[in-house]
PDB file of C-alpha atoms in Angstrom:
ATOM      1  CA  UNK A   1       3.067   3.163  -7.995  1.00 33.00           C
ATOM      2  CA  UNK A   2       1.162   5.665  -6.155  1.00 35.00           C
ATOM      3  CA  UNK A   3      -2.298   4.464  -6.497  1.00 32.00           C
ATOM      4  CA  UNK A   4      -2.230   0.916  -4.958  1.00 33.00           C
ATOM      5  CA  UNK A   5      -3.356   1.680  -1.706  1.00 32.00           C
ATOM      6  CA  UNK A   6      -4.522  -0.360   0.640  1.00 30.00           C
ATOM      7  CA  UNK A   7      -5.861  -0.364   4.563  1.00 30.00           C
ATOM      8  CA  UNK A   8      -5.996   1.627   7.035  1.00 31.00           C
ATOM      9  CA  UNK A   9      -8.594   3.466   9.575  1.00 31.00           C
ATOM     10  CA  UNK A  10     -11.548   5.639   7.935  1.00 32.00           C
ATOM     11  CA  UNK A  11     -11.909   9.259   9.036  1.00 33.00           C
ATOM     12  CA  UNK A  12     -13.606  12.301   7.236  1.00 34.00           C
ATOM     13  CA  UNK A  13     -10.623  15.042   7.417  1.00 36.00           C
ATOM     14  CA  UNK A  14      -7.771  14.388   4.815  1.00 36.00           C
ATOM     15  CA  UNK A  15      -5.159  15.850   7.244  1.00 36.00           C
ATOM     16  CA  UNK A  16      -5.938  13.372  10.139  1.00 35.00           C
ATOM     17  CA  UNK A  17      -4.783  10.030   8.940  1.00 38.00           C
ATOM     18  CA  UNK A  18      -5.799   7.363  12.134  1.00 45.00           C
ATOM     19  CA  UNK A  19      -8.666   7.259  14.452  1.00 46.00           C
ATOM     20  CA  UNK A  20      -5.568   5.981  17.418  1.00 46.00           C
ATOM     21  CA  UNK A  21      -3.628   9.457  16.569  1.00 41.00           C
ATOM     22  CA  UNK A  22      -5.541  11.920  15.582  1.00 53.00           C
ATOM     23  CA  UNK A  23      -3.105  14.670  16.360  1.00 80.00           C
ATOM     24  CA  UNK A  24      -0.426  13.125  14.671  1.00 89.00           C
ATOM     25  CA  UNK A  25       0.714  12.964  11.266  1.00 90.00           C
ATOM     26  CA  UNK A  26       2.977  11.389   9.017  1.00 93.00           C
ATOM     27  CA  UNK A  27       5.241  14.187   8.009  1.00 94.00           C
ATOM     28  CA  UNK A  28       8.569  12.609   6.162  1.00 95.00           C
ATOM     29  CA  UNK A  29       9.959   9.042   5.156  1.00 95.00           C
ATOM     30  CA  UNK A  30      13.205   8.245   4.116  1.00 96.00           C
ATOM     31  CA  UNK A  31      13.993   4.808   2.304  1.00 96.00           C
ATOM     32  CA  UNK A  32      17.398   3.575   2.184  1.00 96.00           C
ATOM     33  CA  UNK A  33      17.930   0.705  -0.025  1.00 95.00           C
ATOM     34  CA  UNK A  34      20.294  -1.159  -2.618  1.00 92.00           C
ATOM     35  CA  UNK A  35      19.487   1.711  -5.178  1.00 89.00           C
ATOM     36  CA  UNK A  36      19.799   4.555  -2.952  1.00 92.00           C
ATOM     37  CA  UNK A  37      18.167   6.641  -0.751  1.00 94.00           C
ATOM     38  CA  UNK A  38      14.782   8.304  -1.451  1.00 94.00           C
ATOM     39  CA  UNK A  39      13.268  10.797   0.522  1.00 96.00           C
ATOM     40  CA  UNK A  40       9.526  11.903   0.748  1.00 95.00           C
ATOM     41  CA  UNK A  41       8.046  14.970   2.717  1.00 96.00           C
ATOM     42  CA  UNK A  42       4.454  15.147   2.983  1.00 95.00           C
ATOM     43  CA  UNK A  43       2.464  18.630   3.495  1.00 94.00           C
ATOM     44  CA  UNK A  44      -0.959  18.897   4.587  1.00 92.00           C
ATOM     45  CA  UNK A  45      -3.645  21.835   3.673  1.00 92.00           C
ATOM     46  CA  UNK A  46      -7.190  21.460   4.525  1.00 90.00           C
ATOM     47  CA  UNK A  47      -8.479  19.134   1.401  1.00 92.00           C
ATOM     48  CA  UNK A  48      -5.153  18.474   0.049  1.00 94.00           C
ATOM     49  CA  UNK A  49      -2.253  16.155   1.111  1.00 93.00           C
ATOM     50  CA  UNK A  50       1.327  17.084  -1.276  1.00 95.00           C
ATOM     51  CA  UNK A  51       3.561  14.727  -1.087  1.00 95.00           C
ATOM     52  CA  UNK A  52       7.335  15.319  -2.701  1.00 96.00           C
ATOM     53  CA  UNK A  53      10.043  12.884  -3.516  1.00 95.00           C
ATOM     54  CA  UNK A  54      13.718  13.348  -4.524  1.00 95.00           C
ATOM     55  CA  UNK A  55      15.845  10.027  -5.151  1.00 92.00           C
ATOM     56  CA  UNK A  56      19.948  10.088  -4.539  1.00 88.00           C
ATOM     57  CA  UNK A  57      20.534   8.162  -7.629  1.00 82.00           C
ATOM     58  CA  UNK A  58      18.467  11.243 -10.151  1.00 82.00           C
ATOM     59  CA  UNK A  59      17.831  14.480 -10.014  1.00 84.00           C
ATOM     60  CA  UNK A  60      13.777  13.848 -11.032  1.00 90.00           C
ATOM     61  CA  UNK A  61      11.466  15.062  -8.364  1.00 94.00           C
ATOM     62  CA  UNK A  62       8.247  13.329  -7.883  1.00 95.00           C
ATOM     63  CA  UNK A  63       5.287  15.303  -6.488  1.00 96.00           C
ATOM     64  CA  UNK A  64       1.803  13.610  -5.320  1.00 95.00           C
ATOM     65  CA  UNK A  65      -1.141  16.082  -4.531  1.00 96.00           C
ATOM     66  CA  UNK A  66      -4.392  14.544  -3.391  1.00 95.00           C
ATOM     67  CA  UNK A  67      -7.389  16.089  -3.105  1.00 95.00           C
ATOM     68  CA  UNK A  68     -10.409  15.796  -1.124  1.00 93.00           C
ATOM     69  CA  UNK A  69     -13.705  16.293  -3.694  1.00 93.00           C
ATOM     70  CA  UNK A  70     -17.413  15.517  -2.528  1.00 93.00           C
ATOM     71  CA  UNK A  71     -17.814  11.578  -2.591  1.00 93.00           C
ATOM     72  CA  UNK A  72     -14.385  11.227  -4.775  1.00 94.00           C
ATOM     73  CA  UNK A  73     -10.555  11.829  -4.693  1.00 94.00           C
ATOM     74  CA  UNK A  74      -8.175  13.302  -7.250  1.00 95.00           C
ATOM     75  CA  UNK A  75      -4.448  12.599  -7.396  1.00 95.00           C
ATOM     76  CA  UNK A  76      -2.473  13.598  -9.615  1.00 96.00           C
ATOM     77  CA  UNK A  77       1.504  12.485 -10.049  1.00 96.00           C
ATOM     78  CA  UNK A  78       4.161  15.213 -11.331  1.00 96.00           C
ATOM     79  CA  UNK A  79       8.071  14.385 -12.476  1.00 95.00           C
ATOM     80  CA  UNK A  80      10.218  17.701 -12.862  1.00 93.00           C
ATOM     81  CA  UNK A  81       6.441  19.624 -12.716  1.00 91.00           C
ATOM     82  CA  UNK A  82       5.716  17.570 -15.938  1.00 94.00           C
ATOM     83  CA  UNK A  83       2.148  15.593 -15.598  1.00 94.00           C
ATOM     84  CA  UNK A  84       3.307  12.042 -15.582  1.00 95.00           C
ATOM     85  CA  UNK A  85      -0.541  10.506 -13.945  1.00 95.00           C
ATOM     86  CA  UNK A  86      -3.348  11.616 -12.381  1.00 97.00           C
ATOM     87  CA  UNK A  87      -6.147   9.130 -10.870  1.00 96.00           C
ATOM     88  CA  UNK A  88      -9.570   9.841  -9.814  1.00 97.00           C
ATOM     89  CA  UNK A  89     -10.692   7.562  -6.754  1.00 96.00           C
ATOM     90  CA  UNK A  90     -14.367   6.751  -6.049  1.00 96.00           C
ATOM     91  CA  UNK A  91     -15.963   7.174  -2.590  1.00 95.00           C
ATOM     92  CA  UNK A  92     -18.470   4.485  -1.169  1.00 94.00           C
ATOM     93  CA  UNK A  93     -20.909   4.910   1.111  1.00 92.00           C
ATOM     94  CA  UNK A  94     -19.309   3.998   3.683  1.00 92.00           C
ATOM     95  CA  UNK A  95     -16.607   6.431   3.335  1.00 92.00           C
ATOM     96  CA  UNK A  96     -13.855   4.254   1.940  1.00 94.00           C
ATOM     97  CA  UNK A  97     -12.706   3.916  -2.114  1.00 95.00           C
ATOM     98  CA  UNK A  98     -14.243   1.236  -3.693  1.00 96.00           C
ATOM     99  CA  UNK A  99     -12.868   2.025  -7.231  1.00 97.00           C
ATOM    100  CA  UNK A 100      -9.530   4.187  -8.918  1.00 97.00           C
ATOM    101  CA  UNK A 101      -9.232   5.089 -12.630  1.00 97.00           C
ATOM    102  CA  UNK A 102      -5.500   6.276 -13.367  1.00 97.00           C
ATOM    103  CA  UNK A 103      -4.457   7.322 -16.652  1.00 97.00           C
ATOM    104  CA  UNK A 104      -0.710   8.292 -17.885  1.00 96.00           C
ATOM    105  CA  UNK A 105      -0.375  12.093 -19.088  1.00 95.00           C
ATOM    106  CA  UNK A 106      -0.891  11.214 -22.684  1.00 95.00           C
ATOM    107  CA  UNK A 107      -4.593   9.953 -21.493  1.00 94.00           C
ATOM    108  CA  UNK A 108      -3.748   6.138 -21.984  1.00 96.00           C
ATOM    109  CA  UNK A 109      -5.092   3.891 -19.138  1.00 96.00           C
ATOM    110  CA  UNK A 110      -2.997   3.135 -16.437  1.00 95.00           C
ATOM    111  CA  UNK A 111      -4.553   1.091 -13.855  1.00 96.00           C
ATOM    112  CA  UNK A 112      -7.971   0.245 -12.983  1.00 97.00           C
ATOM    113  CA  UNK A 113      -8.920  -0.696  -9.282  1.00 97.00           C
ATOM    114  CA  UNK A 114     -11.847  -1.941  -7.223  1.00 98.00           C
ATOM    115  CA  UNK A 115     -12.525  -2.415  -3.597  1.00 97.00           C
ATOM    116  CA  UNK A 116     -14.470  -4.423  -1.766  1.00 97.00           C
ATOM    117  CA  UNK A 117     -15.964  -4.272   1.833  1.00 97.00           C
ATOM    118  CA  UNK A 118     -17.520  -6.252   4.509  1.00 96.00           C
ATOM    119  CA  UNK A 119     -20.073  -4.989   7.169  1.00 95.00           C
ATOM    120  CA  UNK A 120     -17.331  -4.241   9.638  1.00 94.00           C
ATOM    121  CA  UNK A 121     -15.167  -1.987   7.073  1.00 95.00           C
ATOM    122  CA  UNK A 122     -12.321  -4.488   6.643  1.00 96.00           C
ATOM    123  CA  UNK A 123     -11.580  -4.815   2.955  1.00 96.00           C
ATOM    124  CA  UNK A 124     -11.958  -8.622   1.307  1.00 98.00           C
ATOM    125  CA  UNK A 125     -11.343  -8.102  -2.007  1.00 98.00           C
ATOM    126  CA  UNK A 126      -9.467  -5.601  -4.128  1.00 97.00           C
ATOM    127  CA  UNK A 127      -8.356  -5.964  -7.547  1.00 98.00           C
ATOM    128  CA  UNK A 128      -6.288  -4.013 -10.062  1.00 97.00           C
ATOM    129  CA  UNK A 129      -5.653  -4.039 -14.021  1.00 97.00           C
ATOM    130  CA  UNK A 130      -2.888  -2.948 -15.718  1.00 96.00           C
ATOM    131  CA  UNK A 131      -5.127  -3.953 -19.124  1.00 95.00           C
ATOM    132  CA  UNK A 132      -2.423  -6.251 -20.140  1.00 96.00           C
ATOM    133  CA  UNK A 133      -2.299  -8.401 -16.066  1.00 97.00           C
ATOM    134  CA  UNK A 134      -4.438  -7.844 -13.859  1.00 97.00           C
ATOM    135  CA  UNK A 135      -4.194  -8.753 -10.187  1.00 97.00           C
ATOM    136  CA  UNK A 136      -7.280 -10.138  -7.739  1.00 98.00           C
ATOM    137  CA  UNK A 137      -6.354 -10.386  -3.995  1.00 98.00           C
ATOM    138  CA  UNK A 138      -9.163 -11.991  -1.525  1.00 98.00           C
ATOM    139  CA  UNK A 139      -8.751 -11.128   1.682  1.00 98.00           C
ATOM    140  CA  UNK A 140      -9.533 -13.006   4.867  1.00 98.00           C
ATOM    141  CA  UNK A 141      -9.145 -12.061   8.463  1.00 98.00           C
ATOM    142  CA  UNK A 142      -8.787 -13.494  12.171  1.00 97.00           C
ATOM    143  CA  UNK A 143      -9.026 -11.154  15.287  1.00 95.00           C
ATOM    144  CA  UNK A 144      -8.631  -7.812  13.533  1.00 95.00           C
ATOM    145  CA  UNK A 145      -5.835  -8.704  11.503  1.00 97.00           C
ATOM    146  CA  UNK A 146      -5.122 -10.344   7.991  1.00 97.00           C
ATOM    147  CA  UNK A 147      -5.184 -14.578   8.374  1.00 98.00           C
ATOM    148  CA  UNK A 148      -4.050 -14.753   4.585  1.00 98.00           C
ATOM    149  CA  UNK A 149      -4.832 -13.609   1.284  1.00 98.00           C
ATOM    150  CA  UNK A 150      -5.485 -15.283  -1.830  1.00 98.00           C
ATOM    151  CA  UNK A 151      -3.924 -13.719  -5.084  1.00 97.00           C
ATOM    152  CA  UNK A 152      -5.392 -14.801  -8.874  1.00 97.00           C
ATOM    153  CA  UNK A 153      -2.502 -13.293 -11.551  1.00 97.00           C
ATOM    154  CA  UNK A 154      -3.923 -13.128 -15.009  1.00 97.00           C
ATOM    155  CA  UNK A 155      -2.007 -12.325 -17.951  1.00 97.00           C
ATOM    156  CA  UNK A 156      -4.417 -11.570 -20.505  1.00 96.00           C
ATOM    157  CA  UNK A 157      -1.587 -11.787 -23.270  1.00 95.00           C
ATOM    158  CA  UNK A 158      -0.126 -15.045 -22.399  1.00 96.00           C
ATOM    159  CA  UNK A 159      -2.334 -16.546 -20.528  1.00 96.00           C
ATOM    160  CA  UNK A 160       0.312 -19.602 -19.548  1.00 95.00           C
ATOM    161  CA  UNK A 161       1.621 -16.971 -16.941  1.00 95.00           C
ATOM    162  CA  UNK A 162      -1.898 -17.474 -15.068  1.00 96.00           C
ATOM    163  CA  UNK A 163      -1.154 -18.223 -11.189  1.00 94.00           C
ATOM    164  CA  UNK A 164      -2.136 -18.486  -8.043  1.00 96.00           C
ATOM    165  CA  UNK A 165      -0.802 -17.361  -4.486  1.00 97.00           C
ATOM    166  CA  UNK A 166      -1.640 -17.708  -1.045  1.00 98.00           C
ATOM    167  CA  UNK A 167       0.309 -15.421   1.300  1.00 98.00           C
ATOM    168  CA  UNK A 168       0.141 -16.230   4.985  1.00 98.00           C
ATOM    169  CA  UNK A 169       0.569 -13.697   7.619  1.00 98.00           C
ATOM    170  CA  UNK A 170       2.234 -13.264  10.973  1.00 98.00           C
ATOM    171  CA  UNK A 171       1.586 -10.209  13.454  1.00 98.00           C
ATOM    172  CA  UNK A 172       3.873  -8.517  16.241  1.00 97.00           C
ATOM    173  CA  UNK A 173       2.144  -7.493  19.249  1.00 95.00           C
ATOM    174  CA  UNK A 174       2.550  -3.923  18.504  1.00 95.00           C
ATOM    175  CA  UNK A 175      -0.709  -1.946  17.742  1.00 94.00           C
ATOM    176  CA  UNK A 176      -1.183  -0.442  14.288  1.00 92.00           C
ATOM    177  CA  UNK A 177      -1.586   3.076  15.610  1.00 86.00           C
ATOM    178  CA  UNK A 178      -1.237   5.281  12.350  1.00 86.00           C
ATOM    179  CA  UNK A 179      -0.181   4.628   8.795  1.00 83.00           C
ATOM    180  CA  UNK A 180       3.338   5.441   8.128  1.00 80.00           C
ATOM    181  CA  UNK A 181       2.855   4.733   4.437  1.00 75.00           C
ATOM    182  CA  UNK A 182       3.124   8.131   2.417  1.00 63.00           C
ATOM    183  CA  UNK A 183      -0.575   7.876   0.616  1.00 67.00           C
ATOM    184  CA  UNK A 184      -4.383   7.832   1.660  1.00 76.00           C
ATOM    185  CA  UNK A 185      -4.084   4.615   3.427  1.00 80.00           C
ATOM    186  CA  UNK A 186      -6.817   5.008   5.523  1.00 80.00           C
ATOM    187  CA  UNK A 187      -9.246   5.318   2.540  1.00 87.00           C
ATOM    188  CA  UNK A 188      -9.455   1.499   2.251  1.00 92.00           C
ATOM    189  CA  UNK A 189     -10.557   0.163   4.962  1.00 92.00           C
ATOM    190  CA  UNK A 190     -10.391  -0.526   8.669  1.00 92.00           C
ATOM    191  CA  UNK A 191      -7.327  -0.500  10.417  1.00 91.00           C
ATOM    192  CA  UNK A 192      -5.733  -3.917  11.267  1.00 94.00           C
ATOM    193  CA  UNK A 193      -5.160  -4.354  14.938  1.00 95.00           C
ATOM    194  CA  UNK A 194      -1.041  -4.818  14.685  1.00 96.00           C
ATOM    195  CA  UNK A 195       1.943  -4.300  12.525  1.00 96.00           C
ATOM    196  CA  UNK A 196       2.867  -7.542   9.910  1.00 97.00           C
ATOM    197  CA  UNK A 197       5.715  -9.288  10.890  1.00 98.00           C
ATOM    198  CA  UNK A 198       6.020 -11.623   8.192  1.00 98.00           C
ATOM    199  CA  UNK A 199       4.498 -12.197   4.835  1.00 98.00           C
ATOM    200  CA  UNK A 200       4.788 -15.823   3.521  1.00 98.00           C
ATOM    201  CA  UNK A 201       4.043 -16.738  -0.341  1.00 98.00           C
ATOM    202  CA  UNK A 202       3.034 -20.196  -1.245  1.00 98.00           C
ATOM    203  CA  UNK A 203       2.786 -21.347  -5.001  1.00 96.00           C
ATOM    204  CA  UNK A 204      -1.034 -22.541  -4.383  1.00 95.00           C
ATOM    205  CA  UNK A 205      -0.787 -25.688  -7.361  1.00 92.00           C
ATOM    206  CA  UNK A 206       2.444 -26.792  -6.118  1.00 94.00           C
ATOM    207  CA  UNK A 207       1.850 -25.845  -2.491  1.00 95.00           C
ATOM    208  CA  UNK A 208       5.348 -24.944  -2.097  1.00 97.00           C
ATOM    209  CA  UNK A 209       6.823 -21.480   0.279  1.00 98.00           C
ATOM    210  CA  UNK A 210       8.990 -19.695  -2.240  1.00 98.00           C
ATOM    211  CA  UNK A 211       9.180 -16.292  -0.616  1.00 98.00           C
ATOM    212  CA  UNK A 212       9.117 -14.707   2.857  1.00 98.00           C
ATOM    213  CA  UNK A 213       8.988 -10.959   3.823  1.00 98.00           C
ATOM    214  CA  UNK A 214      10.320 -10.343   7.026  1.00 98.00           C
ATOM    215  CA  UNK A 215       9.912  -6.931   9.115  1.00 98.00           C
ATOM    216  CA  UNK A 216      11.616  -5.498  12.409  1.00 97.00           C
ATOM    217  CA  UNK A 217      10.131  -2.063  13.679  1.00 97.00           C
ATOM    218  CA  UNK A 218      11.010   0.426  16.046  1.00 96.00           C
ATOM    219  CA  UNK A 219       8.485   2.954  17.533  1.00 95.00           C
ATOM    220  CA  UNK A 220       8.442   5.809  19.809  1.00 93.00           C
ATOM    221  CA  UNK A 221       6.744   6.705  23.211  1.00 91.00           C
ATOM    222  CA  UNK A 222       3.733   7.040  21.466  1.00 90.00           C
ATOM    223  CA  UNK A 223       3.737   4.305  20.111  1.00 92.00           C
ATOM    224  CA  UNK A 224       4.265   5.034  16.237  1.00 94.00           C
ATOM    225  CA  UNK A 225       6.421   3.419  13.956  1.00 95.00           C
ATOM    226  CA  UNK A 226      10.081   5.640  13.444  1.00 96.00           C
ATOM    227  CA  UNK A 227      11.712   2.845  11.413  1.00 97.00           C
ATOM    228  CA  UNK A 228      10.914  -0.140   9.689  1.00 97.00           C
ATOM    229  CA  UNK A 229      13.312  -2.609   8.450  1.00 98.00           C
ATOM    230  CA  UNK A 230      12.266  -4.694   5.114  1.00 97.00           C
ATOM    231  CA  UNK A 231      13.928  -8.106   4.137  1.00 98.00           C
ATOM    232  CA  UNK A 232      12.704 -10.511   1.101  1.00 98.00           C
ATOM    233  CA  UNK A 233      14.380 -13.691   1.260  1.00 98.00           C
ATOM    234  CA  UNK A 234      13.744 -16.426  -1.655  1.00 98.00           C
ATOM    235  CA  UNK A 235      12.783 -19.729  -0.129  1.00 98.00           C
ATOM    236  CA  UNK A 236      13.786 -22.444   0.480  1.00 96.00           C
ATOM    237  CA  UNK A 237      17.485 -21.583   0.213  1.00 97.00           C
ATOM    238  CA  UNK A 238      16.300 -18.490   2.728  1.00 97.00           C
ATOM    239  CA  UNK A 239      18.379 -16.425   0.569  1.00 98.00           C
ATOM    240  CA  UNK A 240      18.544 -12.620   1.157  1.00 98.00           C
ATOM    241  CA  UNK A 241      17.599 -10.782  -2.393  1.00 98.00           C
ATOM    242  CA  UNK A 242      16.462  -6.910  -0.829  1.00 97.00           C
ATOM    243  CA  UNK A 243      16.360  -5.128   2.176  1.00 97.00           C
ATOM    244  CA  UNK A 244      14.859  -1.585   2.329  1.00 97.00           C
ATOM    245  CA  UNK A 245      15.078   0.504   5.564  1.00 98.00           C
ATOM    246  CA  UNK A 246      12.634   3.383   5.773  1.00 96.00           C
ATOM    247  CA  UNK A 247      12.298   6.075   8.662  1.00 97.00           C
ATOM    248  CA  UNK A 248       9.668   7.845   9.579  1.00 95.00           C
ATOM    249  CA  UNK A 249       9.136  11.537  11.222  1.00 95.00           C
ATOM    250  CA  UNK A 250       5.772  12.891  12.726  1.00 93.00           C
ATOM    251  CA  UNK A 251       4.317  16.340  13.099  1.00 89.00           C
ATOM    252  CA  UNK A 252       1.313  17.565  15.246  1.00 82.00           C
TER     253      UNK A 252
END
């Protein structure tokens, strides 16, 4: 859960998330949804980023630290203070991931991830297995934002279960300013240019939409995201099946 990441703006201190907002920084987010609510606080010192979360509906706390090595990343995920994962996230050239390794505490493989990047810094093609699935997004672009992506789902164990997505984007006019998702965003990639409005999957052999994921923001004066509202609605009945609400606080 904590170590899909994907794109954001690159910068070389840990504690300074976005190029737009330097002196701004994501400081707590609190997700209301069918389940309950869940809130995270993050805490920032000098190489390290902790990041804590408490859920309504258990009394398990969740604690993220991520630290800043030469040319790598370490995370590692805590429930209770019991090691539950910890990931160790590879550091290209160019300054952004281009590979995670995250095992579970009883050294079994989680997840393997790799990431991809074009000449600009935008990120075209990430992929992640779970050993048993694996996932393989390609990524296109138009005007510094996503045009659509291109998802190939393998299940190595039943292989019948092999698909194909293509998920088509929409974009507000509202600039991307600074992540507001709690985790090291802006280690994979260049930033896009404006918040998603909508997310549309398409079955790619039977060409047919059978999801949509719909988003309403507000921001503040400067600009940053306080709340964003989440619906998924199965298609083509346009039925309502989740909506999250998440709000966001800022320190600087």
């Amino acid at each position: 859960m904590m170590f899909l990441l994907v794109s954001c703006t690159k910068s070389d201190d840990i504690a300074k998330p976005g190029e737009a907002a330097k002196e701004y920084k994501l400081s707590e987010v609190i997700r209301i949804s069918a389940s309950g609510t869940d809130t995270t606080t993050i805490i920032y010192k000098g190489n390290e980023v902790i990041q804590t979360t408490r859920y309504s509906n258990n009394t398990s706390v969740y604690t993220t630290t991520y630290t800043k090595g030469n040319g790598f990343y370490n995370s590692s995920v805590s429930v209770n203070n019991q090691p539950s994962f910890s990931a160790y996230m590879r550091v290209h050239a160019n300054g952004f991931v281009d590979s995670v390794y995250s095992m579970r505490a009883d050294k079994t493989i989680n997840n393997i991830g790799n990431y991809y990047y074009d000449d600009a810094g935008y990120c075209t093609r990430m992929t992640s297995n779970y050993i048993t699935y694996e996932n393989d997004y390609n990524m296109y672009y138009e005007n510094g934002n996503y045009k659509y992506w291109i998802n190939h789902f393998r299940n190595f164990t039943t292989p019948s279960q092999n698909r194909q997505d293509s998920i088509v984007f929409e974009f507000t006019g509202i600039p991307d300013k600074l992540s507001y998702k709690a985790s090291l965003d802006d280690r994979f990639g260049k930033a896009l240019k404006n918040l998603v409005q909508k997310r549309s999957y398409y079955n790619r052999l039977t060409r047919l939409l059978y999801q949509t994921w719909v988003y309403q923001y507000q921001v503040n004066e400067a600009g940053l995201v306080t709340e964003e509202v989440w619906n998924i609605y199965d298609q083509p009945a346009a039925k309502l099946i989740r909506t999250d609400t998440s709000r966001m606080k800022y320190s600087y």
